[in-house]
Amino acid sequence: MGVILIGSDPSANTNVIANSSDVSSLDVIEIQATDERMFQILKDNNDNTCVNTEAITIEWKRFYAIHWTRVVVTDPALLYNDLHVFSREVRSDKEQEVNITASIVHNTSIDLYFTIKTLARFILRSKSNVNLGICSMWISGGRNVALKQVTKQSSVLGMSQSNNAVDGNRKTCSRTDPQDGSPHWSITFAIPYPIRNFALHFEAKNRLYMYTMKSINEHGQDVGAYTSTYKDDLDELISAKTVMVKSIKVQVDHKLTGDGSLVICEFEAYTECPPMKWGLE
C-alpha cells in the first residue's frame, strides 16, 4: 500500500517504487465512469490523454487508509472549488461526502487532502455536474516502510524465512516450526518511523487468530499494542495512534488453527511521505 497509481509518475525526478503503493490500481475491483475508456486512459502513463466524465468510482478488494489524492485534469482552476470526494460503504451502499482538509492547485493537477479509513468505494465527483476532464490519478495509501527491513522469528520451518513476510510478495510466507512453544516474529526498522497503520496478510489455511502485536520505540519501550480476537475474519488493517516506532513484534497467544505455526505472508507498516515526496527514502 502506498501511492495508488493510475497514470504517470507524480514526481518529476523519481519513479514510484514498489513500497509506494498507488491504491487506485493495485487491488482494483472496478472503476466505474460514464466513459468506458476511463481505466485505460488513466493507466496509459500519459498526462496528455484525458477523458471527460462527471464522476469516477473506485473499489478495492481490501482495506486501505486513504489520506490524499492527486488528480491531473485539463482545467485545474475550473475544478478547484467543484471537485468533491465521497465514500460509499460496501455493505450498506450508504454514501457520504468526505471532508477535504486542504486543496493545492498546480499547473495541471489538484492535490486533495482527506481521510478515509473504512472499506468503502472512493468516488470523485463534480458537484455542479461539469465534466472533470481527468488525465491521471494517484490515491495515496501511504508508504510501506516494512518492505525489505530486518526481521527475525523464533523458529523456521523449511525455507520459510522471516524475511518472506516483507518481500512484497503475498504468496511467500514466513513460517515458524509447529513444535515451537512460543512462536513470534519481529521486524526492526533502520530508523524510527511515525507509523499510522499496519496490515497483516495471512495464509488461508493458517489464518492467525488470538495474537498480539506490540510496537516498540527506539528506547525499547512498548508504545502500542493490538490484540486480535477469534472473531477477526479478514486480513488486518490496524489503525493506530501515530507514534514513533523502531520495532514491532507479533506473537501467538493461542494456537487455534492450522498446525500451530505462526504464518505471515506479508506484513506492512504505513507512514506518509513528506509533501511532494514518493518512495521509501
Tab-separated table of C-alpha atoms in Angstrom:
chain	number	residue	atom	x	y	z
A	1	MET	CA	0.000	0.000	0.000
A	2	GLY	CA	1.374	3.349	-0.706
A	3	VAL	CA	0.620	5.520	-3.644
A	4	ILE	CA	-2.079	4.002	-5.775
A	5	LEU	CA	-1.003	4.879	-9.260
A	6	ILE	CA	-3.161	5.430	-12.289
A	7	GLY	CA	-1.228	7.424	-14.827
A	8	SER	CA	2.338	8.684	-14.925
A	9	ASP	CA	4.757	9.285	-12.089
A	10	PRO	CA	3.638	12.268	-9.953
A	11	SER	CA	7.250	13.122	-9.180
A	12	ALA	CA	9.270	14.780	-11.888
A	13	ASN	CA	12.503	13.128	-10.764
A	14	THR	CA	11.665	9.864	-9.008
A	15	ASN	CA	9.730	6.839	-10.167
A	16	VAL	CA	7.135	5.350	-7.861
A	17	ILE	CA	8.695	2.226	-6.348
A	18	ALA	CA	7.132	-0.956	-5.076
A	19	ASN	CA	6.630	0.096	-1.470
A	20	SER	CA	4.838	3.274	-2.502
A	21	SER	CA	1.523	1.787	-3.479
A	22	ASP	CA	-0.906	3.718	-5.616
A	23	VAL	CA	-4.142	2.171	-4.452
A	24	SER	CA	-6.053	3.362	-7.482
A	25	SER	CA	-4.702	0.425	-9.467
A	26	LEU	CA	-3.051	-2.182	-7.232
A	27	ASP	CA	-6.114	-4.012	-5.971
A	28	VAL	CA	-8.881	-2.541	-8.065
A	29	ILE	CA	-12.157	-4.423	-8.240
A	30	GLU	CA	-13.775	-1.951	-10.576
A	31	ILE	CA	-13.570	1.563	-11.906
A	32	GLN	CA	-16.895	2.975	-12.994
A	33	ALA	CA	-17.253	6.029	-15.220
A	34	THR	CA	-19.530	7.320	-17.915
A	35	ASP	CA	-16.788	6.638	-20.465
A	36	GLU	CA	-15.661	3.000	-20.767
A	37	ARG	CA	-12.173	4.160	-21.774
A	38	MET	CA	-11.562	5.694	-18.336
A	39	PHE	CA	-9.463	2.897	-16.860
A	40	GLN	CA	-7.276	2.506	-19.950
A	41	ILE	CA	-6.665	6.250	-20.235
A	42	LEU	CA	-5.825	6.656	-16.554
A	43	LYS	CA	-3.305	3.799	-16.775
A	44	ASP	CA	-1.564	4.769	-20.021
A	45	ASN	CA	1.237	6.750	-18.306
A	46	ASN	CA	0.379	9.788	-20.394
A	47	ASP	CA	-0.951	13.006	-18.861
A	48	ASN	CA	-1.909	14.265	-22.312
A	49	THR	CA	-4.622	11.653	-22.854
A	50	CYS	CA	-7.749	12.606	-20.946
A	51	VAL	CA	-11.381	11.621	-20.682
A	52	ASN	CA	-14.459	13.647	-19.755
A	53	THR	CA	-16.661	12.263	-17.012
A	54	GLU	CA	-18.820	13.693	-14.238
A	55	ALA	CA	-17.660	11.087	-11.708
A	56	ILE	CA	-15.292	8.203	-11.164
A	57	THR	CA	-15.833	5.355	-8.682
A	58	ILE	CA	-13.026	3.079	-7.489
A	59	GLU	CA	-13.423	-0.014	-5.325
A	60	TRP	CA	-10.700	-2.158	-3.751
A	61	LYS	CA	-10.510	-5.761	-2.606
A	62	ARG	CA	-9.120	-4.851	0.809
A	63	PHE	CA	-8.924	-2.061	3.363
A	64	TYR	CA	-6.805	0.997	2.700
A	65	ALA	CA	-6.316	4.093	4.801
A	66	ILE	CA	-6.510	6.872	2.212
A	67	HIS	CA	-5.156	10.320	3.060
A	68	TRP	CA	-4.703	12.248	-0.178
A	69	THR	CA	-5.055	12.065	-3.918
A	70	ARG	CA	-3.592	13.887	-6.899
A	71	VAL	CA	-5.724	14.359	-9.997
A	72	VAL	CA	-4.286	15.572	-13.295
A	73	VAL	CA	-7.056	17.455	-15.094
A	74	THR	CA	-7.449	19.623	-18.155
A	75	ASP	CA	-8.586	22.702	-16.199
A	76	PRO	CA	-7.482	22.768	-12.522
A	77	ALA	CA	-8.736	26.316	-11.943
A	78	LEU	CA	-12.252	25.375	-13.059
A	79	LEU	CA	-12.449	22.390	-10.710
A	80	TYR	CA	-10.692	23.865	-7.683
A	81	ASN	CA	-13.906	24.531	-5.758
A	82	ASP	CA	-16.027	21.968	-7.563
A	83	LEU	CA	-14.130	18.714	-7.044
A	84	HIS	CA	-15.547	16.639	-4.186
A	85	VAL	CA	-14.716	13.275	-2.627
A	86	PHE	CA	-17.350	10.809	-1.436
A	87	SER	CA	-17.172	7.393	0.182
A	88	ARG	CA	-19.828	4.723	-0.250
A	89	GLU	CA	-19.939	1.860	2.243
A	90	VAL	CA	-19.628	-1.511	0.553
A	91	ARG	CA	-22.158	-3.346	2.714
A	92	SER	CA	-24.859	-0.700	3.136
A	93	ASP	CA	-24.248	1.377	-0.013
A	94	LYS	CA	-24.536	4.453	2.218
A	95	GLU	CA	-22.779	7.425	0.643
A	96	GLN	CA	-21.340	10.459	2.405
A	97	GLU	CA	-19.117	13.352	1.479
A	98	VAL	CA	-15.582	13.271	2.827
A	99	ASN	CA	-14.230	16.429	4.417
A	100	ILE	CA	-11.369	17.829	2.320
A	101	THR	CA	-8.934	19.463	4.729
A	102	ALA	CA	-6.753	21.102	2.074
A	103	SER	CA	-6.534	21.601	-1.688
A	104	ILE	CA	-3.429	22.586	-3.634
A	105	VAL	CA	-3.676	23.626	-7.271
A	106	HIS	CA	-0.749	23.125	-9.652
A	107	ASN	CA	-0.461	23.962	-13.348
A	108	THR	CA	-2.069	20.712	-14.461
A	109	SER	CA	-3.213	18.999	-11.272
A	110	ILE	CA	-5.026	19.313	-7.954
A	111	ASP	CA	-3.934	17.710	-4.657
A	112	LEU	CA	-6.787	16.887	-2.278
A	113	TYR	CA	-6.138	16.008	1.379
A	114	PHE	CA	-8.718	13.974	3.335
A	115	THR	CA	-9.035	10.745	5.327
A	116	ILE	CA	-10.931	7.530	4.563
A	117	LYS	CA	-10.375	4.633	6.997
A	118	THR	CA	-13.216	2.268	6.143
A	119	LEU	CA	-13.777	-0.338	3.466
A	120	ALA	CA	-15.617	1.895	1.033
A	121	ARG	CA	-15.851	2.846	-2.599
A	122	PHE	CA	-13.927	6.010	-3.428
A	123	ILE	CA	-15.919	8.487	-5.524
A	124	LEU	CA	-14.570	11.629	-7.170
A	125	ARG	CA	-17.332	13.867	-8.460
A	126	SER	CA	-18.111	17.339	-9.726
A	127	LYS	CA	-20.843	18.884	-7.586
A	128	SER	CA	-22.079	21.054	-10.432
A	129	ASN	CA	-22.036	18.089	-12.844
A	130	VAL	CA	-19.386	19.560	-15.123
A	131	ASN	CA	-17.036	17.173	-16.911
A	132	LEU	CA	-13.904	16.551	-14.872
A	133	GLY	CA	-11.517	16.131	-17.789
A	134	ILE	CA	-9.330	13.612	-15.917
A	135	CYS	CA	-5.962	12.592	-17.377
A	136	SER	CA	-4.255	10.746	-14.499
A	137	MET	CA	-4.891	9.965	-10.842
A	138	TRP	CA	-2.914	8.895	-7.777
A	139	ILE	CA	-4.513	7.883	-4.489
A	140	SER	CA	-2.073	7.726	-1.605
A	141	GLY	CA	-2.338	4.858	0.816
A	142	GLY	CA	0.927	5.942	2.420
A	143	ARG	CA	4.247	4.124	2.039
A	144	ASN	CA	5.089	0.687	3.321
A	145	VAL	CA	8.300	1.114	5.323
A	146	ALA	CA	8.355	-2.565	6.340
A	147	LEU	CA	9.464	-3.654	2.883
A	148	LYS	CA	12.919	-5.342	2.927
A	149	GLN	CA	13.594	-4.422	6.556
A	150	VAL	CA	15.403	-6.625	9.107
A	151	THR	CA	13.238	-9.438	10.509
A	152	LYS	CA	13.555	-12.341	12.953
A	153	GLN	CA	11.353	-15.216	14.063
A	154	SER	CA	11.528	-17.678	16.930
A	155	SER	CA	11.984	-20.728	14.663
A	156	VAL	CA	11.927	-21.626	10.976
A	157	LEU	CA	10.109	-24.364	9.086
A	158	GLY	CA	11.975	-25.374	5.934
A	159	MET	CA	12.770	-22.406	3.696
A	160	SER	CA	10.057	-20.175	5.172
A	161	GLN	CA	12.393	-17.495	6.475
A	162	SER	CA	11.230	-14.461	8.434
A	163	ASN	CA	12.040	-12.042	5.591
A	164	ASN	CA	9.407	-13.705	3.387
A	165	ALA	CA	6.904	-11.547	5.275
A	166	VAL	CA	8.444	-8.314	3.971
A	167	ASP	CA	9.467	-9.242	0.420
A	168	GLY	CA	6.469	-7.572	-1.242
A	169	ASN	CA	5.015	-10.921	-2.360
A	170	ARG	CA	1.890	-12.152	-0.570
A	171	LYS	CA	2.403	-15.657	-1.977
A	172	THR	CA	5.603	-16.223	0.011
A	173	CYS	CA	5.220	-16.555	3.767
A	174	SER	CA	7.310	-16.706	6.908
A	175	ARG	CA	6.558	-19.803	8.991
A	176	THR	CA	7.642	-20.995	12.415
A	177	ASP	CA	8.113	-24.625	13.396
A	178	PRO	CA	4.866	-26.313	14.569
A	179	GLN	CA	6.765	-27.548	17.633
A	180	ASP	CA	7.659	-24.003	18.665
A	181	GLY	CA	6.081	-23.489	22.075
A	182	SER	CA	6.074	-19.686	21.868
A	183	PRO	CA	6.054	-18.626	18.203
A	184	HIS	CA	6.815	-14.985	17.456
A	185	TRP	CA	8.040	-12.781	14.616
A	186	SER	CA	9.605	-9.314	14.719
A	187	ILE	CA	10.792	-6.511	12.457
A	188	THR	CA	13.302	-3.751	13.185
A	189	PHE	CA	13.416	-0.582	11.107
A	190	ALA	CA	16.664	1.127	10.142
A	191	ILE	CA	15.349	4.308	11.778
A	192	PRO	CA	12.227	5.060	13.842
A	193	TYR	CA	9.147	5.853	11.732
A	194	PRO	CA	5.849	7.557	12.632
A	195	ILE	CA	3.633	4.551	11.877
A	196	ARG	CA	-0.084	5.218	11.358
A	197	ASN	CA	-1.419	1.881	10.040
A	198	PHE	CA	-0.439	-1.780	9.956
A	199	ALA	CA	-1.614	-4.554	7.640
A	200	LEU	CA	-1.087	-8.297	8.034
A	201	HIS	CA	-1.799	-10.865	5.329
A	202	PHE	CA	-2.222	-14.477	6.349
A	203	GLU	CA	-2.334	-17.876	4.685
A	204	ALA	CA	-5.941	-19.065	4.317
A	205	LYS	CA	-5.408	-22.468	5.932
A	206	ASN	CA	-3.317	-20.955	8.727
A	207	ARG	CA	-5.419	-17.875	9.406
A	208	LEU	CA	-3.951	-16.303	12.519
A	209	TYR	CA	-6.297	-15.658	15.441
A	210	MET	CA	-5.622	-14.600	19.005
A	211	TYR	CA	-2.311	-12.856	18.523
A	212	THR	CA	-0.736	-9.723	19.952
A	213	MET	CA	1.236	-7.125	18.020
A	214	LYS	CA	3.429	-4.758	20.021
A	215	SER	CA	5.046	-1.534	18.827
A	216	ILE	CA	8.364	-0.630	20.450
A	217	ASN	CA	10.220	2.694	20.332
A	218	GLU	CA	13.969	3.257	19.994
A	219	HIS	CA	14.361	3.110	23.790
A	220	GLY	CA	12.867	-0.388	23.981
A	221	GLN	CA	9.585	0.827	25.458
A	222	ASP	CA	6.181	-0.500	24.404
A	223	VAL	CA	4.282	2.355	22.742
A	224	GLY	CA	1.266	0.448	21.444
A	225	ALA	CA	-0.352	-2.965	21.346
A	226	TYR	CA	-3.098	-4.661	19.377
A	227	THR	CA	-4.710	-7.967	20.364
A	228	SER	CA	-6.688	-9.916	17.789
A	229	THR	CA	-9.771	-11.961	18.645
A	230	TYR	CA	-11.203	-15.195	17.329
A	231	LYS	CA	-13.930	-13.192	15.567
A	232	ASP	CA	-11.479	-11.480	13.208
A	233	ASP	CA	-12.041	-12.988	9.775
A	234	LEU	CA	-10.190	-10.597	7.447
A	235	ASP	CA	-6.610	-9.618	6.855
A	236	GLU	CA	-5.984	-6.944	9.419
A	237	LEU	CA	-5.708	-3.223	8.818
A	238	ILE	CA	-4.884	-1.844	12.223
A	239	SER	CA	-5.269	1.895	12.614
A	240	ALA	CA	-3.141	3.159	15.452
A	241	LYS	CA	-2.363	6.457	17.089
A	242	THR	CA	0.634	7.673	15.104
A	243	VAL	CA	3.741	7.053	17.207
A	244	MET	CA	7.456	6.725	16.520
A	245	VAL	CA	8.191	3.020	16.131
A	246	LYS	CA	11.581	1.307	15.887
A	247	SER	CA	10.470	-2.335	16.001
A	248	ILE	CA	7.331	-4.471	16.020
A	249	LYS	CA	6.722	-7.926	17.469
A	250	VAL	CA	3.889	-10.321	16.586
A	251	GLN	CA	3.319	-13.253	18.932
A	252	VAL	CA	0.716	-16.008	19.081
A	253	ASP	CA	-1.419	-16.049	22.225
A	254	HIS	CA	-3.346	-19.259	21.487
A	255	LYS	CA	-2.796	-21.849	18.749
A	256	LEU	CA	-6.304	-22.203	17.355
A	257	THR	CA	-5.870	-23.016	13.667
A	258	GLY	CA	-3.639	-24.871	11.246
A	259	ASP	CA	-0.640	-26.769	12.604
A	260	GLY	CA	0.223	-24.200	15.251
A	261	SER	CA	2.789	-22.349	13.139
A	262	LEU	CA	2.943	-18.569	13.042
A	263	VAL	CA	2.489	-17.847	9.328
A	264	ILE	CA	2.690	-14.291	7.942
A	265	CYS	CA	2.519	-13.897	4.172
A	266	GLU	CA	3.087	-10.142	4.230
A	267	PHE	CA	3.456	-7.538	6.950
A	268	GLU	CA	3.053	-3.867	6.082
A	269	ALA	CA	3.626	-0.750	8.176
A	270	TYR	CA	2.486	2.556	6.741
A	271	THR	CA	3.713	6.079	7.209
A	272	GLU	CA	3.245	9.124	4.999
A	273	CYS	CA	5.782	10.590	2.630
A	274	PRO	CA	6.827	14.206	3.195
A	275	PRO	CA	4.942	16.645	0.932
A	276	MET	CA	5.814	16.159	-2.751
A	277	LYS	CA	7.929	13.071	-1.973
A	278	TRP	CA	7.374	9.467	-3.054
A	279	GLY	CA	9.124	6.212	-2.188
A	280	LEU	CA	10.887	4.587	0.758
A	281	GLU	CA	13.528	7.282	1.293
